[in-house]
Amino acid sequence: PTRQAGRRLREVLATEMAKRSGGLFPPQTATPAILLVDEESAEPVAGTLACHWHWVDVLQGESLGRYSALFPRLPAVVDFNWCRQMARSLHELRGTLVDGGWDCAGVAESAHCENEPLRWKDLAKLESVYRKSLAKAGLRDVHDAKRAAAAKPVLPNGIRRVVLMGVTDLSPLVQSALGQAANCFG
């Protein structure tokens, strides 16, 4: 399911229709991730670099000893490089969680949190500080924007039918978005 595959599909359709002396208005193709784009929000979405920067800022500004379940053994020196690597790990963790429609706070409050509940609660607290940091800059987290878009997907005007082709192993978030989009068709 790539944009390249969509282009190749349109080429094959056009070739087949030309052989039959017919014409074709080619279908619009896109990857399922198009349903996770939130263009309705007034707040701009932070890119990956901005997210990393805000995580680094939070990690440098917080007293990390308050998060002892998350950081049971901090390095002797919490320098910029450690914060940068931890920021990337936290961002990637939230990216993995969003595929299932989760965030750290959601996991911390769920029944799935039976293993290491204190660690998830620390993650949720740190996530909250991170979101506040983004909000101060007038930004919205990219993963939060995907979850919001999946809850209320916006299909381009004129779309009356959606056909899934060659898509394997859809993430639960995309499945949810497709379900919401199906409600638009009635």
Coordinates of C-alpha atoms in Angstrom, one line a residue:
P1 CA 0.0 0.0 0.0
T2 CA 2.2 2.8 -1.3
R3 CA 1.7 5.8 -3.5
Q4 CA 3.8 4.0 -6.1
A5 CA 1.3 1.1 -6.1
G6 CA -1.5 3.6 -6.6
R7 CA 0.2 5.1 -9.6
R8 CA 0.9 1.7 -11.1
L9 CA -2.8 0.7 -10.6
R10 CA -3.9 3.8 -12.5
E11 CA -1.5 3.0 -15.3
V12 CA -2.8 -0.5 -15.7
L13 CA -6.4 0.7 -15.6
A14 CA -5.7 3.3 -18.3
T15 CA -3.9 0.7 -20.5
E16 CA -6.7 -1.8 -20.2
M17 CA -9.3 0.8 -21.0
A18 CA -7.3 2.0 -24.0
K19 CA -7.2 -1.6 -25.4
R20 CA -11.0 -1.6 -25.2
S21 CA -11.2 1.7 -27.0
G22 CA -12.7 3.3 -24.0
G23 CA -11.9 6.0 -21.5
L24 CA -11.6 6.2 -17.8
F25 CA -11.6 8.8 -15.1
P26 CA -8.8 7.3 -12.9
P27 CA -9.6 6.6 -9.3
Q28 CA -8.1 8.7 -6.6
T29 CA -5.6 6.5 -4.7
A30 CA -4.0 7.0 -1.3
T31 CA -2.5 5.0 1.5
P32 CA -4.7 4.3 4.5
A33 CA -2.7 6.8 6.5
I34 CA -4.6 9.6 4.7
L35 CA -7.3 9.1 7.3
L36 CA -4.9 10.1 10.1
V37 CA -4.4 13.6 8.8
D38 CA -6.2 16.2 10.9
E39 CA -6.6 19.3 8.8
E40 CA -9.5 20.6 10.8
S41 CA -7.5 21.6 13.8
A42 CA -6.6 25.3 14.4
E43 CA -3.4 24.3 16.2
P44 CA -0.5 23.5 14.0
V45 CA 0.9 19.9 14.4
A46 CA 4.5 19.6 15.6
G47 CA 6.8 17.7 13.4
T48 CA 9.1 15.0 14.7
L49 CA 12.0 17.4 15.3
A50 CA 9.8 19.8 17.3
C51 CA 8.4 16.9 19.3
H52 CA 11.9 15.7 20.1
W53 CA 13.0 19.2 21.1
H54 CA 10.0 19.6 23.5
W55 CA 10.8 16.2 25.0
V56 CA 14.4 17.2 25.5
D57 CA 13.2 20.5 27.0
V58 CA 10.9 18.6 29.4
L59 CA 13.6 16.1 30.4
Q60 CA 16.1 18.9 31.1
G61 CA 13.6 21.0 33.0
E62 CA 12.0 18.3 35.2
S63 CA 13.3 16.9 38.4
L64 CA 13.6 13.3 37.0
G65 CA 13.9 11.9 40.6
R66 CA 10.1 12.5 40.8
Y67 CA 9.7 9.7 38.2
S68 CA 11.5 7.0 40.1
A69 CA 9.4 4.1 38.7
L70 CA 10.3 5.3 35.1
F71 CA 13.9 6.2 35.9
P72 CA 15.0 3.9 38.7
R73 CA 18.7 4.5 38.0
L74 CA 19.5 7.7 36.4
P75 CA 23.0 8.1 34.9
A76 CA 25.5 10.0 37.0
V77 CA 25.2 12.9 34.5
V78 CA 21.9 13.7 32.8
D79 CA 23.4 15.6 29.8
F80 CA 21.9 16.8 26.5
N81 CA 22.9 13.6 24.7
W82 CA 21.0 11.4 27.3
C83 CA 18.0 13.7 27.1
R84 CA 18.1 13.6 23.3
Q85 CA 18.2 9.8 23.2
M86 CA 15.5 9.5 25.8
A87 CA 13.3 12.0 23.9
R88 CA 13.6 9.9 20.8
S89 CA 12.6 6.8 22.8
L90 CA 9.6 8.5 24.3
H91 CA 8.5 9.8 21.0
E92 CA 8.8 6.3 19.4
L93 CA 7.0 4.7 22.3
R94 CA 4.1 7.1 21.8
G95 CA 4.2 6.4 18.0
T96 CA 3.9 2.7 18.8
L97 CA 1.0 3.3 21.2
V98 CA -0.9 5.5 18.8
D99 CA -1.1 2.7 16.2
G100 CA -3.4 1.0 18.8
G101 CA -5.2 4.2 19.6
W102 CA -3.5 4.7 22.9
D103 CA -1.3 7.2 24.7
C104 CA 0.6 6.8 27.9
A105 CA -2.3 8.2 30.1
G106 CA -4.7 5.7 28.4
V107 CA -2.5 2.8 29.2
A108 CA -1.9 3.9 32.7
E109 CA -5.7 4.1 33.3
S110 CA -6.5 0.8 31.6
A111 CA -6.6 -2.8 32.7
H112 CA -3.7 -3.4 30.4
C113 CA -1.5 -1.7 33.0
E114 CA -1.3 -4.7 35.3
N115 CA 2.5 -4.9 34.7
E116 CA 4.5 -2.0 36.0
P117 CA 1.6 0.3 36.8
L118 CA 3.8 2.9 38.5
R119 CA 6.0 3.1 35.5
W120 CA 3.0 3.8 33.2
K121 CA 1.7 6.4 35.7
D122 CA 5.1 8.2 35.6
L123 CA 5.0 8.0 31.8
A124 CA 1.5 9.6 31.9
K125 CA 2.7 12.4 34.2
L126 CA 5.7 13.1 32.0
E127 CA 3.5 13.0 28.9
S128 CA 1.2 15.6 30.5
V129 CA 4.2 17.9 31.0
Y130 CA 5.3 17.4 27.4
R131 CA 1.8 18.3 26.1
K132 CA 1.8 21.5 28.2
S133 CA 5.2 22.4 26.7
L134 CA 3.8 21.9 23.2
A135 CA 0.7 23.9 24.1
K136 CA 2.7 26.8 25.3
A137 CA 4.3 27.0 21.9
G138 CA 0.9 26.7 20.2
L139 CA 1.6 23.3 18.9
R140 CA -0.1 19.9 19.0
D141 CA 1.6 16.6 19.2
V142 CA 1.7 14.6 16.0
H143 CA 0.5 11.4 17.6
D144 CA -2.4 13.2 19.4
A145 CA -3.4 14.7 16.0
K146 CA -3.5 11.2 14.4
R147 CA -5.8 10.0 17.2
A148 CA -8.1 13.0 16.8
A149 CA -8.2 12.6 13.0
A150 CA -9.0 8.9 13.3
A151 CA -12.0 9.8 15.6
K152 CA -13.4 12.2 13.0
P153 CA -11.8 11.3 9.6
V154 CA -12.4 13.8 6.8
L155 CA -12.7 12.4 3.3
P156 CA -12.0 14.6 0.3
N157 CA -15.1 16.0 -1.4
G158 CA -16.6 13.8 -4.0
I159 CA -15.5 10.5 -2.4
R160 CA -18.5 8.1 -2.5
R161 CA -16.8 4.8 -2.3
V162 CA -13.7 3.4 -0.6
V163 CA -12.0 0.3 -1.9
L164 CA -9.1 -1.3 0.1
M165 CA -6.7 -3.2 -2.2
G166 CA -3.5 -4.9 -1.2
V167 CA -3.6 -3.6 2.4
T168 CA -2.5 -6.1 5.0
D169 CA -2.4 -5.8 8.7
L170 CA -4.1 -2.5 9.2
S171 CA -3.4 -0.9 12.6
P172 CA -6.3 -0.6 15.0
L173 CA -6.1 3.2 14.6
V174 CA -6.6 3.0 10.9
Q175 CA -9.3 0.4 11.3
S176 CA -11.1 2.8 13.7
A177 CA -10.8 5.6 11.2
L178 CA -12.2 3.5 8.4
G179 CA -15.1 2.5 10.6
Q180 CA -15.8 6.2 11.3
A181 CA -15.5 7.0 7.6
A182 CA -17.9 4.3 6.8
N183 CA -20.5 6.1 8.9
C184 CA -20.2 9.0 6.6
F185 CA -21.4 6.9 3.7
G186 CA -24.5 5.8 5.6

